[in-house]
Short mmCIF file of C-alpha atoms in Angstrom, two decimals:
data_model
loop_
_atom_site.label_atom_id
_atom_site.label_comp_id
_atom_site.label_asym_id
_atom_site.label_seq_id
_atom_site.Cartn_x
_atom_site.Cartn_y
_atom_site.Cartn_z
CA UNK A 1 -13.72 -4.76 -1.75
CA UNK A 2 -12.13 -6.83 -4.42
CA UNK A 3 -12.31 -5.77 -8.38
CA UNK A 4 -10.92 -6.66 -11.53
CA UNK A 5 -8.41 -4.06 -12.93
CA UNK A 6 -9.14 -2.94 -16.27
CA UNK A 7 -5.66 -2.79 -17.54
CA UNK A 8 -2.66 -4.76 -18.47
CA UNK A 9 -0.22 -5.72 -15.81
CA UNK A 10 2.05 -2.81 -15.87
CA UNK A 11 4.46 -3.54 -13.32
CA UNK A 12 6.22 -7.09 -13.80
CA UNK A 13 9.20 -7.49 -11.41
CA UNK A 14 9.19 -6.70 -7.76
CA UNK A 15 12.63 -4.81 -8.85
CA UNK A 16 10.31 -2.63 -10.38
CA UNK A 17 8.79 -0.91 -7.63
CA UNK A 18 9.50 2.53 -6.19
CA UNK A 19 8.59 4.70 -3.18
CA UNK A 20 7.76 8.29 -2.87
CA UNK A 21 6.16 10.67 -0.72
CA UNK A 22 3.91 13.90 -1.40
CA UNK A 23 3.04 12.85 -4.96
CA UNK A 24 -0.09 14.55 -6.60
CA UNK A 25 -3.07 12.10 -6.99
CA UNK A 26 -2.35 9.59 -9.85
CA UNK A 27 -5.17 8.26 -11.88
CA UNK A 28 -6.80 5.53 -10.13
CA UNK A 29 -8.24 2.15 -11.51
CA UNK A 30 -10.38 1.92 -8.27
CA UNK A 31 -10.65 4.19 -4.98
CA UNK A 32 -11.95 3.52 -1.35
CA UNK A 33 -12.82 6.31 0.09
CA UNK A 34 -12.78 5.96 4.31
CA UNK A 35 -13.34 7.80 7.08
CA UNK A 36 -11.52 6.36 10.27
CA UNK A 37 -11.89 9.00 13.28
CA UNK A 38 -11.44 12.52 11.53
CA UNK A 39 -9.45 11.25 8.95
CA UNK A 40 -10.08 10.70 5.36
CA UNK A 41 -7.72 7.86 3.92
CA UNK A 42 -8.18 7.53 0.16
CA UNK A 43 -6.54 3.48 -0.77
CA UNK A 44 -5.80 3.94 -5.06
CA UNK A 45 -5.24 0.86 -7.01
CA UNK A 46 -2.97 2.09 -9.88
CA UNK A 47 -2.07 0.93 -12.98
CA UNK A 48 1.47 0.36 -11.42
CA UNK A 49 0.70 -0.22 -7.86
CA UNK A 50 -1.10 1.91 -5.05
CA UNK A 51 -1.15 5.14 -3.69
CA UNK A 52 -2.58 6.22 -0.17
CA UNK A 53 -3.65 9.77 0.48
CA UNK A 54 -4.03 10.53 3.89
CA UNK A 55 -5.48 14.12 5.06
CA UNK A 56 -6.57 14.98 8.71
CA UNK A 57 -6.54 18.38 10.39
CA UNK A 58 -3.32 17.96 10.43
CA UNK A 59 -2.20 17.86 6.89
CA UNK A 60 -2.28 16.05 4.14
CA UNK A 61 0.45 12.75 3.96
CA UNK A 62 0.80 10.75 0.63
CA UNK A 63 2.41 8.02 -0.17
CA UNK A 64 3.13 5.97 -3.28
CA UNK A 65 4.73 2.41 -4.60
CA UNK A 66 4.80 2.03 -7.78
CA UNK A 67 6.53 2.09 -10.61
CA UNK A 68 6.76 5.77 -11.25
CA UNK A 69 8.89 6.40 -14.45
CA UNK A 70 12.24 8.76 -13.74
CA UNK A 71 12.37 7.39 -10.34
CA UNK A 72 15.22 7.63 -8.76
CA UNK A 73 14.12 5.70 -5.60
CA UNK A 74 13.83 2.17 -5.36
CA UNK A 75 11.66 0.70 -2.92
CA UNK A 76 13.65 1.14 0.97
CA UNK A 77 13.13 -1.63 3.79
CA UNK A 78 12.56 1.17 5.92
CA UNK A 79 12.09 4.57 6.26
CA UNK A 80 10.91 7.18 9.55
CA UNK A 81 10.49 10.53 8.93
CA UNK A 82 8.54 13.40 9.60
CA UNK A 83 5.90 14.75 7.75
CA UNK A 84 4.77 17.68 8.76
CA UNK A 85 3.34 17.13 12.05
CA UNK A 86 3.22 13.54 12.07
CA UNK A 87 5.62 10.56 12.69
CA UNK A 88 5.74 8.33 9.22
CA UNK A 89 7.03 5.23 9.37
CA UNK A 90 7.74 2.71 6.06
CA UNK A 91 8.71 -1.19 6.24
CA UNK A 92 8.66 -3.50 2.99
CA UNK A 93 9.63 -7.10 2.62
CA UNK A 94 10.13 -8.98 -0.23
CA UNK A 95 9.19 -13.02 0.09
CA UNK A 96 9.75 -15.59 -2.60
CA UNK A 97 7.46 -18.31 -2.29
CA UNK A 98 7.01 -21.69 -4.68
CA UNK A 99 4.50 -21.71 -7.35
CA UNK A 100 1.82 -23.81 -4.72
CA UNK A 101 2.69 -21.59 -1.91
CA UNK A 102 2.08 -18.63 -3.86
CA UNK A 103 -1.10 -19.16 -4.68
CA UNK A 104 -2.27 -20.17 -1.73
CA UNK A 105 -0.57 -16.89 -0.04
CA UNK A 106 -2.64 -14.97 -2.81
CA UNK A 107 -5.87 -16.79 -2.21
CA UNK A 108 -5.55 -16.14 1.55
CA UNK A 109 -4.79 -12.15 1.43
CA UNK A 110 -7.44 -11.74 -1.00
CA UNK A 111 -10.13 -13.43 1.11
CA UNK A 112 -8.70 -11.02 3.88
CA UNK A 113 -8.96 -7.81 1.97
CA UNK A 114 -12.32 -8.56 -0.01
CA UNK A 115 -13.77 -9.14 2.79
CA UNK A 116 -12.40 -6.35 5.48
CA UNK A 117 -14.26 -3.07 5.04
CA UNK A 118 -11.43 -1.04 5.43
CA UNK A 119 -9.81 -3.30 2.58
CA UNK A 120 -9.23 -3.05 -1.58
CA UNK A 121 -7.85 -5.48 -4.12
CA UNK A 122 -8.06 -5.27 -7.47
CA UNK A 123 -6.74 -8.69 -9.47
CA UNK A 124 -4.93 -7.83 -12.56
CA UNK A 125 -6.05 -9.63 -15.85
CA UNK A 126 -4.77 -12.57 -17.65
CA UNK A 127 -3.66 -14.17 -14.24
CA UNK A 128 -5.97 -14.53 -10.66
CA UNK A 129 -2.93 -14.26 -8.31
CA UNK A 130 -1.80 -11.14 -9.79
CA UNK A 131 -2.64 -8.28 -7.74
CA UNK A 132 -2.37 -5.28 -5.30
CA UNK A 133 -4.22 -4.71 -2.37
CA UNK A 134 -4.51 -2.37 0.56
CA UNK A 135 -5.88 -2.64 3.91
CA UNK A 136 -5.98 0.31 6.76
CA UNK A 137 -6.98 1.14 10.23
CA UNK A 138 -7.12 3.52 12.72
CA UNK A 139 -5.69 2.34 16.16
CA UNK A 140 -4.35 4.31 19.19
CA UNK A 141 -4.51 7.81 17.52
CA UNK A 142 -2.44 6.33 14.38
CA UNK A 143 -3.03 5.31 10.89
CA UNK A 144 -1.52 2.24 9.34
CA UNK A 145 -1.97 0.56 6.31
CA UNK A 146 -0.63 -3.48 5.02
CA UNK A 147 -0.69 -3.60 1.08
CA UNK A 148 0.44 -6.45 -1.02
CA UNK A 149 1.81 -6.71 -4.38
CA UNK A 150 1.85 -10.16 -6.10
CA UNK A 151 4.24 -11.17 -8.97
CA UNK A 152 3.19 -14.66 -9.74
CA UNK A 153 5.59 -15.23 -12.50
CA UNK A 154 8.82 -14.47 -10.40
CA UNK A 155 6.93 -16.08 -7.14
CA UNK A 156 7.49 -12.76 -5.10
CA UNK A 157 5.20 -10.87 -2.92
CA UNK A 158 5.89 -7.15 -1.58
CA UNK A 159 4.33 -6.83 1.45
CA UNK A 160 4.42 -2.85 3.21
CA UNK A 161 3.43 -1.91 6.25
CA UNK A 162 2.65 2.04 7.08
CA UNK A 163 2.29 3.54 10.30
CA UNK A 164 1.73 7.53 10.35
CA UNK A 165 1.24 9.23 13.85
CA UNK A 166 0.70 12.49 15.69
CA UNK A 167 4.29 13.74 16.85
CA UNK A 168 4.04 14.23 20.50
CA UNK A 169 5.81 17.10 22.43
CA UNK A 170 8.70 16.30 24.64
CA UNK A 171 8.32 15.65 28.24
CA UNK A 172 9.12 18.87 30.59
#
């Protein structure tokens, strides 16, 4: 699903982002709602980024990149953890592309997403290849999401990649 954001382009430097987990619902500019296998993955398109809310039997998992004022922080290149009973795992890259290779990156990921039905983008006003999108699947008993967050003035894309999982017991 691909929308226009109502807002103004909030977040303006990749430097700007910030991670957290277990963070109450924001307010959202748009929601997908899915249900992949027992789960219920909410994507949010924020003002300032996304937010994913995962709940499943076993528990609810949250995660958010944005910029969230009083953050203390900053986006990590990686992260594994556990949350409650699942495995959570957190990867972000930063590229920097040129001004034509940036907006064909943009036009290609937004195809991708608008089209996938497990997929959001919302474009941010004033500017087509500014935007954040999500995408998410279930696969082998674990949910993963991509997302994507374009700053066409600084020619940098944040791409994250989520993987949370059941933790299994130990072999005996």
């Amino acid at each position: 699903m691909l929308t226009t954001l109502k807002t103004t382009y909030t977040d303006t430097r990749a430097a700007d982002l910030a991670w957290c987990l277990g963070k109450d619902p924001l307010p959202a500019l748009a929601v997908l709602d899915l249900q992949l296998d027992g789960a219920d993955v909410q994507l949010r398109l924020l003002g300032a980024s996304h937010q994913v809310i995962l709940e499943e039997e076993d528990g609810v998992c949250s995660e958010t990149v944005a910029c969230i004022p009083g953050s203390q922080t900053p986006l990590p290149l990686g992260v594994a953890k556990r949350v409650g009973a699942w495995e959570y795992e957190f990867a972000a890259r930063v590229e920097t592309l040129s001004r034509c290779s940036f907006a064909g990156r943009a036009q290609e990921l937004l195809a991708l997403v608008a089209e996938h039905p497990q997929g959001l983008a919302g474009t941010f006003p004033g500017d087509p290849h500014a935007f954040t999108a999500l995408l998410a699947q279930r696969r082998d008993g674990q949910i993963s999401w991509r997302t994507w967050h374009a700053y066409p003035q600084e020619g940098r894309l944040v791409a994250t990649r989520t993987r949370v999982g059941v933790r299994m017991a130990a072999p005996l």
